[in-house]
Coordinates of C-alpha atoms and ligand atoms in Angstrom, one line a residue:
X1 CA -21.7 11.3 -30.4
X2 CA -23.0 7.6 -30.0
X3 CA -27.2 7.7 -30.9
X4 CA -28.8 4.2 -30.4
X5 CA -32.3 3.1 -31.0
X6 CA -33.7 -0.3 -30.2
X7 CA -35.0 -2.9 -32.6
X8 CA -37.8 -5.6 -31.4
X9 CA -38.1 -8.0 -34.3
X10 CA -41.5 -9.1 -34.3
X11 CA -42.2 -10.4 -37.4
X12 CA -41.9 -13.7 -37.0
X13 CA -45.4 -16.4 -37.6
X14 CA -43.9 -18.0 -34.1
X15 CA -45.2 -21.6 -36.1
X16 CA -43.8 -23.6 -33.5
X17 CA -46.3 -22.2 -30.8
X18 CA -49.5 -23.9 -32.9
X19 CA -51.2 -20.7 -32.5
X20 CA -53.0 -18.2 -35.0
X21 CA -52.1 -15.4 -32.5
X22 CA -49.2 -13.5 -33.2
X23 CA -46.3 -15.5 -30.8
X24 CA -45.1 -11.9 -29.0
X25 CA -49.1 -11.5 -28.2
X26 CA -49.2 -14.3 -26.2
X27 CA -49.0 -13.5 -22.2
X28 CA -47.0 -14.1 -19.0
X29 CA -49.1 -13.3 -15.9
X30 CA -51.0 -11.4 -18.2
X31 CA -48.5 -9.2 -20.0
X32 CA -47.8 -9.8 -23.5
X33 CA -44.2 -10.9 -24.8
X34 CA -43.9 -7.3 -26.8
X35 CA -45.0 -5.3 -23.5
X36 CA -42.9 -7.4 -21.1
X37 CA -39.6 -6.3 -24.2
X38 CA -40.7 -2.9 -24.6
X39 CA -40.7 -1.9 -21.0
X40 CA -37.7 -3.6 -20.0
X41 CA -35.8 -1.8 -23.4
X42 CA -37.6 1.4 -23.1
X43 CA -36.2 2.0 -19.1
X44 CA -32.6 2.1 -20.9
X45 CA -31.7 6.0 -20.6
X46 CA -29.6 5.3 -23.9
X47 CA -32.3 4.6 -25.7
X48 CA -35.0 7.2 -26.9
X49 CA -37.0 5.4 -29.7
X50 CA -38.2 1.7 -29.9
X51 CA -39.0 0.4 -33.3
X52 CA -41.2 -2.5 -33.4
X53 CA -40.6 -4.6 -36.4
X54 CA -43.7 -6.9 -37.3
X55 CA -45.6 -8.7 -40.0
X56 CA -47.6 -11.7 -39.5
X57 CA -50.9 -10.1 -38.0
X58 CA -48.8 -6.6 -38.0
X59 CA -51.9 -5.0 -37.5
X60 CA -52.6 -6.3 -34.3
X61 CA -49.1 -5.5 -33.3
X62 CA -49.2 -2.4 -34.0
X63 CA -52.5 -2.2 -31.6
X64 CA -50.1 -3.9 -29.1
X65 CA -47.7 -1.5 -29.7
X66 CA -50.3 1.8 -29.9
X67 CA -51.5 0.7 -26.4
X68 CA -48.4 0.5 -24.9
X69 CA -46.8 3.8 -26.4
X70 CA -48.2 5.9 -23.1
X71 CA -46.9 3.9 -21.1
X72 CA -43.2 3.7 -22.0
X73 CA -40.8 6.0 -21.4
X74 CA -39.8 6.5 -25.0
X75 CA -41.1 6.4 -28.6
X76 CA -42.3 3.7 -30.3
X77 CA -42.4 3.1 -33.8
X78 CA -43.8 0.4 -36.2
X79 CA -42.3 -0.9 -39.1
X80 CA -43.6 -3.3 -41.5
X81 CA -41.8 -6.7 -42.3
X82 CA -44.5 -7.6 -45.4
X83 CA -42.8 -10.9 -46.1
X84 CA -40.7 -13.0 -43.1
X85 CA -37.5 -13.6 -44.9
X86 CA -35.8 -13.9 -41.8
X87 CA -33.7 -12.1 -38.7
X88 CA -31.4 -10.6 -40.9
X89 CA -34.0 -9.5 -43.8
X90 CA -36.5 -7.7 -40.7
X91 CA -33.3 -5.9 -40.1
X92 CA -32.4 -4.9 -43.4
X93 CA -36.5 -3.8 -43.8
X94 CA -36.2 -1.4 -40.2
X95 CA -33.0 0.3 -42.1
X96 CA -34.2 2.8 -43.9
X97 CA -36.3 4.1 -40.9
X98 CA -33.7 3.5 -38.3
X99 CA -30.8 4.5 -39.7
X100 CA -31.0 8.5 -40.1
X101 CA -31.4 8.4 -36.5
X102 CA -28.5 6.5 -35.2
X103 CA -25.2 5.7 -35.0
X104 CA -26.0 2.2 -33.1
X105 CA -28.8 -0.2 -33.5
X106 CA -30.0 -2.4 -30.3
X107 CA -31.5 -5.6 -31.4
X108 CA -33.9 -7.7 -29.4
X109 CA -35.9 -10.7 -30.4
X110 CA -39.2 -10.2 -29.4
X111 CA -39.8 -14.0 -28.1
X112 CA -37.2 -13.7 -25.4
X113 CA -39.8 -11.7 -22.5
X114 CA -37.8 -12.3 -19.1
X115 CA -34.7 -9.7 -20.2
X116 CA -34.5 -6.9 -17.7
X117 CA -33.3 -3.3 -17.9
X118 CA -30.1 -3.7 -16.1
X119 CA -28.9 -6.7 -17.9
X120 CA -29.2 -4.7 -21.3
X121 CA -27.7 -1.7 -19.6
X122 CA -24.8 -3.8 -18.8
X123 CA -24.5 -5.8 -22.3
X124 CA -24.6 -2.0 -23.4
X125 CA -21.3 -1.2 -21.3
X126 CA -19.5 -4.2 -22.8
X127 CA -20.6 -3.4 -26.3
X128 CA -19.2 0.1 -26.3
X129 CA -17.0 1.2 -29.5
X130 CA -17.7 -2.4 -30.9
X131 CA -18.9 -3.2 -34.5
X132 CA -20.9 -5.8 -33.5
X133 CA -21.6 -7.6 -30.2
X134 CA -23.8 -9.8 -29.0
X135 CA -25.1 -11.8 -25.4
X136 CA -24.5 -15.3 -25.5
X137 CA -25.4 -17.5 -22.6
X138 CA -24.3 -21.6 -21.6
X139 CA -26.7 -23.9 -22.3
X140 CA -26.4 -28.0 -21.3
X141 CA -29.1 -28.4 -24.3
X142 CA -28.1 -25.6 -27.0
X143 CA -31.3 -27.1 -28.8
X144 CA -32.6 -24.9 -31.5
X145 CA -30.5 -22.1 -30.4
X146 CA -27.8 -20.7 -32.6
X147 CA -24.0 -22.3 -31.8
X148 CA -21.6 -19.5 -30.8
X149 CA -18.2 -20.6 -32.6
X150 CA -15.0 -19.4 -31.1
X151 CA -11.1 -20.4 -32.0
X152 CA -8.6 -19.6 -29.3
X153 CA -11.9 -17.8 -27.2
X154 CA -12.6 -15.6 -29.9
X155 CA -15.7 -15.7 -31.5
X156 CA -15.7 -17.3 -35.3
X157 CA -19.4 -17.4 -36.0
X158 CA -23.0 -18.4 -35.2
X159 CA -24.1 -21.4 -36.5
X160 CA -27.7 -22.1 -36.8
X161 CA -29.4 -25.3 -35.1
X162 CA -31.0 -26.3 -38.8
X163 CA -27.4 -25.8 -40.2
X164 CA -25.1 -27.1 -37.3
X165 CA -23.3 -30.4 -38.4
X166 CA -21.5 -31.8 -35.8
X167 CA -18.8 -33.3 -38.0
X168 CA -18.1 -29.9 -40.2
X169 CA -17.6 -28.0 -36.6
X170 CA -17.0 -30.6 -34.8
X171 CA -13.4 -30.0 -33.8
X172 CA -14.0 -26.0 -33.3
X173 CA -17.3 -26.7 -31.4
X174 CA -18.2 -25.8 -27.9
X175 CA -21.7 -26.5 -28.6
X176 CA -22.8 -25.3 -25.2
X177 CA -22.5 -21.3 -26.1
X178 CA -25.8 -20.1 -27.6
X179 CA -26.8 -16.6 -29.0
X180 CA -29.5 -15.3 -27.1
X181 CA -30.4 -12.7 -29.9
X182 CA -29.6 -9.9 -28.3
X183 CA -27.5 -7.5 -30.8
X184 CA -25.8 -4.3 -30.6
X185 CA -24.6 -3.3 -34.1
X186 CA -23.0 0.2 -35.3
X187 CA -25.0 1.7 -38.4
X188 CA -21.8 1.4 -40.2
X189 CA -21.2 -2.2 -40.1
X190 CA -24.5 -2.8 -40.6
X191 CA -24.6 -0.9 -44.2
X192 CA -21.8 -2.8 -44.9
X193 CA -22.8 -6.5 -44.0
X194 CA -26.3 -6.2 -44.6
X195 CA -25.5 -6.5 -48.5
X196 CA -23.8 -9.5 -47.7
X197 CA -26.3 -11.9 -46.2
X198 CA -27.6 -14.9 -47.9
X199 CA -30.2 -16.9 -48.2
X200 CA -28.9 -20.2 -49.2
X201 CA -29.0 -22.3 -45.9
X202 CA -31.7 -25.1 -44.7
X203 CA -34.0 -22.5 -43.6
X204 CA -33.7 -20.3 -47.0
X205 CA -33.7 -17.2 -44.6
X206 CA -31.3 -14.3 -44.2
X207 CA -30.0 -14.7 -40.9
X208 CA -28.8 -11.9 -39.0
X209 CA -26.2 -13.8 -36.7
X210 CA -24.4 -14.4 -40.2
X211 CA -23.5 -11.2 -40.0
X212 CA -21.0 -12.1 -36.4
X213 CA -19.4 -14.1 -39.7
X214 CA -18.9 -11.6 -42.3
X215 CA -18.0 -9.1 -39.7
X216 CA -15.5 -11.8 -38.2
X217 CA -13.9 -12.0 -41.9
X218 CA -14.0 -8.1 -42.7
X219 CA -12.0 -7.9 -39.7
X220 CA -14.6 -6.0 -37.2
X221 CA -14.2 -5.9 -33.9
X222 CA -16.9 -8.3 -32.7
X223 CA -17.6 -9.0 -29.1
X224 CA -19.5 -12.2 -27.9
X225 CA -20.3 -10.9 -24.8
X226 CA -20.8 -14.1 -22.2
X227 CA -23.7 -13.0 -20.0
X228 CA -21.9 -15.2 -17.1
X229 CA -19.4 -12.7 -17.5
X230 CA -21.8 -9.5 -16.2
X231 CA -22.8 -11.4 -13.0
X232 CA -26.7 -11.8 -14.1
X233 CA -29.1 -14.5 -14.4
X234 CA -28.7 -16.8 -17.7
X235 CA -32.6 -17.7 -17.3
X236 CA -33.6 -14.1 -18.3
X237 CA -32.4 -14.6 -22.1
X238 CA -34.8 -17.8 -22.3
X239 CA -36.3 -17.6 -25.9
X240 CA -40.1 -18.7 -25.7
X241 CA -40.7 -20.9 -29.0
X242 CA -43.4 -23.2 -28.1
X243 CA -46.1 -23.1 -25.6
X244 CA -44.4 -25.6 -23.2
X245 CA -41.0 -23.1 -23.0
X246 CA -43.8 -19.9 -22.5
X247 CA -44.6 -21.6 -19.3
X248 CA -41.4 -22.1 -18.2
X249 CA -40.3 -18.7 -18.8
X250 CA -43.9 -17.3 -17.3
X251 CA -43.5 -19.7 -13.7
X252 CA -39.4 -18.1 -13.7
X253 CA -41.4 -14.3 -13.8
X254 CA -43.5 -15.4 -11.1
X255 CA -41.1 -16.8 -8.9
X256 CA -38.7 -13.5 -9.2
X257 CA -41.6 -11.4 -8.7
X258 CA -42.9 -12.8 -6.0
X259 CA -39.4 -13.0 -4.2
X260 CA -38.7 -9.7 -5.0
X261 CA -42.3 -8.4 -3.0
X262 CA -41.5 -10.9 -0.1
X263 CA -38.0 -9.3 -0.1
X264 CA -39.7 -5.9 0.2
X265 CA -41.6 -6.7 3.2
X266 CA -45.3 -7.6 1.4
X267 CA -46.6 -10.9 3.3
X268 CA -47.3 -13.0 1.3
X269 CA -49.1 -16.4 2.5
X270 CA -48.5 -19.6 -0.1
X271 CA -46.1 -17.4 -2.2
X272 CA -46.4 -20.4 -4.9
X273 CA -49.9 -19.8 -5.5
X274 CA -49.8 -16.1 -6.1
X275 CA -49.7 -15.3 -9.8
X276 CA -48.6 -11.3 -10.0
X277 CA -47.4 -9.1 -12.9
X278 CA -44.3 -7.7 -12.8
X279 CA -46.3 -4.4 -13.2
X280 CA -48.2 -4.4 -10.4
X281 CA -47.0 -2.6 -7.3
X282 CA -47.6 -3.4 -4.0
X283 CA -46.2 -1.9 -0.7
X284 CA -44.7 -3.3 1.9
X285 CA -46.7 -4.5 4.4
X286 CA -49.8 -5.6 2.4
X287 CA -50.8 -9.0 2.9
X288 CA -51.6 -11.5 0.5
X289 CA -53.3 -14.8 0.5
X290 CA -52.7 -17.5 -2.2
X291 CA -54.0 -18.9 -4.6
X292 CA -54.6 -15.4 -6.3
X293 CA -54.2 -13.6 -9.6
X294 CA -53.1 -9.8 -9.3
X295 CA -52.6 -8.5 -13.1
X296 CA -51.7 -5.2 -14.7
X297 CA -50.9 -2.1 -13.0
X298 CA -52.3 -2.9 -9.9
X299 CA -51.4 -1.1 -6.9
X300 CA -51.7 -2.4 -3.5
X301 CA -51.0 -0.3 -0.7
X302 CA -49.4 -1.1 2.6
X303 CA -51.9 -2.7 5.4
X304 CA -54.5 -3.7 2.2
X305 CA -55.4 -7.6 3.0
X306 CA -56.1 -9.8 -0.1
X307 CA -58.1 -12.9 0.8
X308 CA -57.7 -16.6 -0.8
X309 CA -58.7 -16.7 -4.4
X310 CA -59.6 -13.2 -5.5
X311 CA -58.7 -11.9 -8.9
X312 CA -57.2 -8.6 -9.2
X313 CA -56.8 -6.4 -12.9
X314 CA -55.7 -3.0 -12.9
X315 CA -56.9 -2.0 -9.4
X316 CA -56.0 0.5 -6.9
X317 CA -56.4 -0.7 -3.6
X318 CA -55.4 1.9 -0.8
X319 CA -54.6 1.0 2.8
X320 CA -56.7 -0.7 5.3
X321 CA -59.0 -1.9 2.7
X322 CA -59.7 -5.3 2.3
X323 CA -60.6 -7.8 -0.4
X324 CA -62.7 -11.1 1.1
X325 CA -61.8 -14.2 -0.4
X326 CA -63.3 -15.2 -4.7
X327 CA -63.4 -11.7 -5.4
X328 CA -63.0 -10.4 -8.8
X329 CA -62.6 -7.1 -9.8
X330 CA -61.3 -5.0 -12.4
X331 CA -60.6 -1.1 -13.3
X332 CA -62.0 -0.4 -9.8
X333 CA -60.3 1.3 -7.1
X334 CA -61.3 0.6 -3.5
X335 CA -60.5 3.5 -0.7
X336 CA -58.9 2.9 2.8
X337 CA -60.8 0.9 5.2
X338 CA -63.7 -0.5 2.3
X339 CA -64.7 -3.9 2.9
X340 CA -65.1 -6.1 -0.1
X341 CA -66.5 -9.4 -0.4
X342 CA -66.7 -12.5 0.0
X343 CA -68.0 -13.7 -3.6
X344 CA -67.5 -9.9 -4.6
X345 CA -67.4 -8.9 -8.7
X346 CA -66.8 -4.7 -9.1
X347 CA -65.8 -4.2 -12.9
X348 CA -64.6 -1.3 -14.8
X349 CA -65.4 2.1 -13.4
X350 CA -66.0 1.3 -10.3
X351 CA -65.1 3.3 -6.8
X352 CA -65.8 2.1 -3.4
X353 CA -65.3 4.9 -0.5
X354 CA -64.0 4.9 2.6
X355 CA -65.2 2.2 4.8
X356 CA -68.3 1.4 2.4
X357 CA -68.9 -2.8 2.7
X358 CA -70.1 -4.7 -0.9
X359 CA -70.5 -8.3 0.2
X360 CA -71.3 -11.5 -1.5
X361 CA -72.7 -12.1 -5.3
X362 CA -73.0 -8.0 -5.8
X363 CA -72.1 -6.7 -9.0
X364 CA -70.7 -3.0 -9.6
X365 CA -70.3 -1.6 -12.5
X366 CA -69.3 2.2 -13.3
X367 CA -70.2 3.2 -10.0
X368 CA -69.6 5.2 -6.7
X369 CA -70.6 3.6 -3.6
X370 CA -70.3 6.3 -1.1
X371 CA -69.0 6.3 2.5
X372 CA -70.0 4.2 4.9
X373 CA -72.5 3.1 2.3
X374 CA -73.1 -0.7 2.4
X375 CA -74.3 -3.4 -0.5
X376 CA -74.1 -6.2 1.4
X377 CA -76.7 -8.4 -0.5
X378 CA -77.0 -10.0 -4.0
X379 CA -77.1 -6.6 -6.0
X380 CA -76.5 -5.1 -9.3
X381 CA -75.6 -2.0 -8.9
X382 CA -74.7 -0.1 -12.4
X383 CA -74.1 3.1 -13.9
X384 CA -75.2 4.6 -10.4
X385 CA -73.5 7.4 -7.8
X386 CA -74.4 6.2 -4.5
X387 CA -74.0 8.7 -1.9
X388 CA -73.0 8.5 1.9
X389 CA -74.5 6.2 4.7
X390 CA -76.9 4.4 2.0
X391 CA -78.0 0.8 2.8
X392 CA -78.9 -1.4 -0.4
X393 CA -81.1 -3.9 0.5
X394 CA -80.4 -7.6 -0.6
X395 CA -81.9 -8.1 -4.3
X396 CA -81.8 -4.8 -5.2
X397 CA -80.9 -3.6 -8.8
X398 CA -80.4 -1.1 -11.3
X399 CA -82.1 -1.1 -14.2
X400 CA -79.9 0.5 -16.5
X401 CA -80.1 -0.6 -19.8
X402 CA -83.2 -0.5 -22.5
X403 CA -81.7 -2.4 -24.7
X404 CA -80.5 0.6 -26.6
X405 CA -78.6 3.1 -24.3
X406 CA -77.4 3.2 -20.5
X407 CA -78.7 5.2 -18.0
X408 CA -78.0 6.5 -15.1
X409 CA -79.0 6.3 -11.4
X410 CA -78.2 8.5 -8.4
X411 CA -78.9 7.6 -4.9
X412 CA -78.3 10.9 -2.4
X413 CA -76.6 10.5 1.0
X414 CA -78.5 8.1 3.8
X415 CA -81.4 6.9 1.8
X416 CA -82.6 2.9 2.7
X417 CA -83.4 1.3 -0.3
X418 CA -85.9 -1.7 0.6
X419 CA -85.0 -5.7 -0.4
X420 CA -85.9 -6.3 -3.4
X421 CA -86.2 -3.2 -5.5
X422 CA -85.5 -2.7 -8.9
X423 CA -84.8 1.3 -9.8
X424 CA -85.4 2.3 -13.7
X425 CA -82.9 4.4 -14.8
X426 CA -82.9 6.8 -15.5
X427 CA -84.2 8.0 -11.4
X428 CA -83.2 9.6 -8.7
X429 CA -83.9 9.1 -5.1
X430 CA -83.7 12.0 -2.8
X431 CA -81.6 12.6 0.5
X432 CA -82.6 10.4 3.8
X433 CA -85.6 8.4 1.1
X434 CA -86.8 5.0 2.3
X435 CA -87.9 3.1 -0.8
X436 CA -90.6 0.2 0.6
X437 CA -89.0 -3.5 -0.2
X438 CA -90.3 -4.9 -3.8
X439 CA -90.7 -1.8 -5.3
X440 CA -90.3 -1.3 -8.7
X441 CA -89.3 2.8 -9.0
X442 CA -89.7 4.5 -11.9
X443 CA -89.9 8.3 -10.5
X444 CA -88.0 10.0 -9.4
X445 CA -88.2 10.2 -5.0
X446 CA -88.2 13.2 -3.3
X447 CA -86.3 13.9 -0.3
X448 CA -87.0 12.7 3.3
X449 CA -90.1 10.4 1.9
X450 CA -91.1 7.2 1.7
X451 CA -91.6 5.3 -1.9
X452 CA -93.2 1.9 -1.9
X453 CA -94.4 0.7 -5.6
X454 CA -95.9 -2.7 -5.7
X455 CA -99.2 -4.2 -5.1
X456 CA -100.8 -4.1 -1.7
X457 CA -100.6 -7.5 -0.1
X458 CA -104.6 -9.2 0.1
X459 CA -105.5 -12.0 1.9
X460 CA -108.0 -14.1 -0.1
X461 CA -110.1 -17.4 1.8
X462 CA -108.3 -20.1 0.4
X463 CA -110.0 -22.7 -1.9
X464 CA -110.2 -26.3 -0.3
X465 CA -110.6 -28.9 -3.3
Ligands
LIG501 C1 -32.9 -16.9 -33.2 C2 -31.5 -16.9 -33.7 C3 -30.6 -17.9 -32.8 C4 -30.8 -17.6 -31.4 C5 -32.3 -17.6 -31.0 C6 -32.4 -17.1 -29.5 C7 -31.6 -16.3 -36.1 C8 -31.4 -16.8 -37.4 N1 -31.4 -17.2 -35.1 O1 -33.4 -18.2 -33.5 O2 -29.3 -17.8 -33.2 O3 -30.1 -18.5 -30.6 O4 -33.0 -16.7 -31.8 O5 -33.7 -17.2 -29.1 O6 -31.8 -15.1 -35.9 N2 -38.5 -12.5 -36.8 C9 -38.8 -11.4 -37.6 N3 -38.9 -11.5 -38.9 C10 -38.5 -12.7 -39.6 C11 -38.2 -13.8 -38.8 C12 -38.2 -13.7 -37.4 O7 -39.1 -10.3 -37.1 O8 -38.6 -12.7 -40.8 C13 -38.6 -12.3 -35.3 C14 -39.5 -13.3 -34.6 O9 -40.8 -12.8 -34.5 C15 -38.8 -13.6 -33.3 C16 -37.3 -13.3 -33.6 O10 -37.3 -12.6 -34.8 O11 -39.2 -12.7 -32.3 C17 -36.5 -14.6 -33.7 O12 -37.0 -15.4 -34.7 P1 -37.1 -17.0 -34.4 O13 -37.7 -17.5 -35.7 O14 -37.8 -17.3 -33.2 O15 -35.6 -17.4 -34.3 P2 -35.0 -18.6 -33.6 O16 -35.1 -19.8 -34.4 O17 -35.5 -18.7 -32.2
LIG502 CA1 -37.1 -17.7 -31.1

């Protein structure tokens, strides 16, 4: 029985992108190039390991990869590339690991982030009992991509941009048929041709579309499988090279992501201003207000309103709740009918209950604002669990750092915390307290009293000069 695993090549320095970051670490809407390949590979239900092939800053990679491993819905597995001697040497590197495993290697380049699930699933169809296949797709401008040569419509070779000479192939060329480097390769022919490669071309690299070549010759069955030919869109095998084609390929995400969720029924007002990761998910009937930036894996339930300008990172935000315009806020999840903003920041840790209000310039961090409870002021609440009914007063903060540790502060259920106060953690203040504007607390308050801590007001004659 057929066993395939999938192969991201990694490796590479990405030189052309002018940056010291790894090229598959840089982002689309704030999902890197590896994650945005992984997930789209890992989906395949013929697929049941990934390996990651990397080298130049592996190890950050391979935190890349570590992070993503709970989220995919198979293995995934790193493997070292110490020197980039090209495609075809990272795949002669994975071998060893891969091939006990398998009868059939899928290979991806890891710079090409916009291929989906079901345009692999399909290139997987066409690819079945074959030696060797490959996607190609038409190009007006092949540029740097590799020439897909065919006599009488079957495929010869690839011929890399460095090494294409128009007047060698000139007479065999359509120079408009480019390998996308998306591979599908039986162990066997692999053994076979690997040995075969060379490294004596303008690059001095051993390229794995060679191999389409030497299979060609052996007399393999090789497939160049036409993506026109499996009804799906040629954009989503863009390779991303420089910094100028990782925008294109990040504003084609956007657009198909934000059609898709208008498609679904999410309302979305100034569609081209709303920048949202394909990971986030967001039900029909929320409404969204442009420009805004909804990363991760936000969710967004239906009847939630997102305001003009808010920024959104791994949030949950259930229905009825709503997010006032330049908001910003992160790891927090907001419950039904919780009002927040504007000028809003809630960061990691944070939960906001049912219909509790946080209004402008307040802060949250790593903290439970209870029901019906309301911040509405210029506030830094941190480290704290706020109960039920509780007003904070404008100004008010927690003082939850010594410079050394964090500490925590509790608040019990309807307690009025004056303007103005600032609450040393660690304290608590007692059910139904009233703490006196301008206090500084530093005990703790008991129940159903009232703590003011500041200096009685005196008025003094004033001195006329
Ligand atoms: C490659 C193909 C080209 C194809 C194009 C599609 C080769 C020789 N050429 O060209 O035919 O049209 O992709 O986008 O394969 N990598 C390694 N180890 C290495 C070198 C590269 O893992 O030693 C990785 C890179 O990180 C990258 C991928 O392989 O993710 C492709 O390498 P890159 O140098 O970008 O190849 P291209 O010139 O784009
Ligand atoms: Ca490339």
């Amino acid at each position: 029985m057929n066993r395939t695993v999938a192969l991201i090549l990694a490796a590479g320095k990405g030189t052309r992108m002018h940056s010291a970051k790894p090229k598959v670490l840089h982002t689309l809407l704030g999902e890197t190039m590896l994650s945005l390949v992984s997930h789209a590979t890992a989906a395949l239900p013929q697929i049941d390991a990934l390996h990651v092939v990397a080298g130049h800053h592996a190890d950050l990679v391979f935190e890349e990869s570590a992070r993503l491993a709970p989220k995919l819905d198979c293995a995934i597995l790193n493997i070292l590339q110490k020197e980039q001697k090209g495609t075809g040497h990272a795949l002669m590197t994975a071998m060893p690991s891969i091939k006990a495993q398998c009868t059939h290697v899928l290979v991806l380049n890891g710079d090409a982030p916009l291929v989906s699930t079901m345009m692999l699933e399909k290139f997987l169809k066409h690819s079945d009992g074959a030696d060797i296949a490959f996607l190609t797709l038409h190009l007006e401008n092949a540029a740097s991509y590799g020439r897909v040569l065919r006599i009488d419509g079957k495929v010869k070779s690839i011929v890399e941009a460095k090494d294409f000479d128009e007047s060698a192939y000139g007479p065999l060329k359509d120079a408009h048929e480019v390998n996308s480097g998306i591979y599908y390769f039986s162990i066997r022919a692999a053994e076979v041709l690997l040995p075969l490669l060379s490294c004596e071309n303008k690059s001095g690299e051993y390229y794995i579309t060679d191999m389409v070549g030497l299979g060609v010759k052996t007399g393999m069955d090789v497939r160049g499988i036409p993506v026109d030919n499996m009804d799906m869109d040629p954009n989503s095998l863009l390779g991303v090279n420089t910094a100028a084609e990782l925008v294109v390929a990040e504003s084609l995400l956007r657009e198909h992501t934000v059609n898709h969720l208008l498609k679904a029924g999410v309302v979305i007002h100034s569609p081209e201003s709303l920048r949202v990761s394909p990971f986030a998910v967001i039900s029909p009937g929320a409404e969204l207000f442009g420009p805004a930036e909804i990363y991760g894996e936000s969710v967004i339930e239906e009847n939630a309103v997102i305001r003009s300008h808010c920024v959104i990172r791994d949030c949950y935000i259930h229905h009825h709740a709503e997010i006032r315009e330049f908001s910003h806020i992160e790891e927090a999840q907001i419950a039904p009918g919780a009002i927040i903003g504007p000028f809003a920041r809630l960061r990691s840790g944070t939960f906001i209950d049912e219909n509790a209000h946080v209004g402008d310039f307040v802060e949250l961090k790593k903290t439970h604002l209870g029901k019906r409870s309301k911040a509405n002021h210029l506030a830094y609440l941190g480290d704290s669990i706020i109960g039920e009914d509780v007003n904070i007063g404008a100004g008010t903060i927690t003082c939850n750092y010594d410079g050394k540790h964090k500490y925590q502060t509790h608040i019990s259920d309807d307690c009025f915390i004056g303007s103005n106060t600032s609450l040393v953690a660690p304290v608590e203040i007692g059910t139904g307290a009233l703490v006196g504007a301008g206090s500084v607390i530093t005990k703790n308050v008991p129940a159903d009293t009232l703590a003011i801590a500041r200096k009685r007001q005196e008025n003094l004659p004033r001195k006329k000069k």
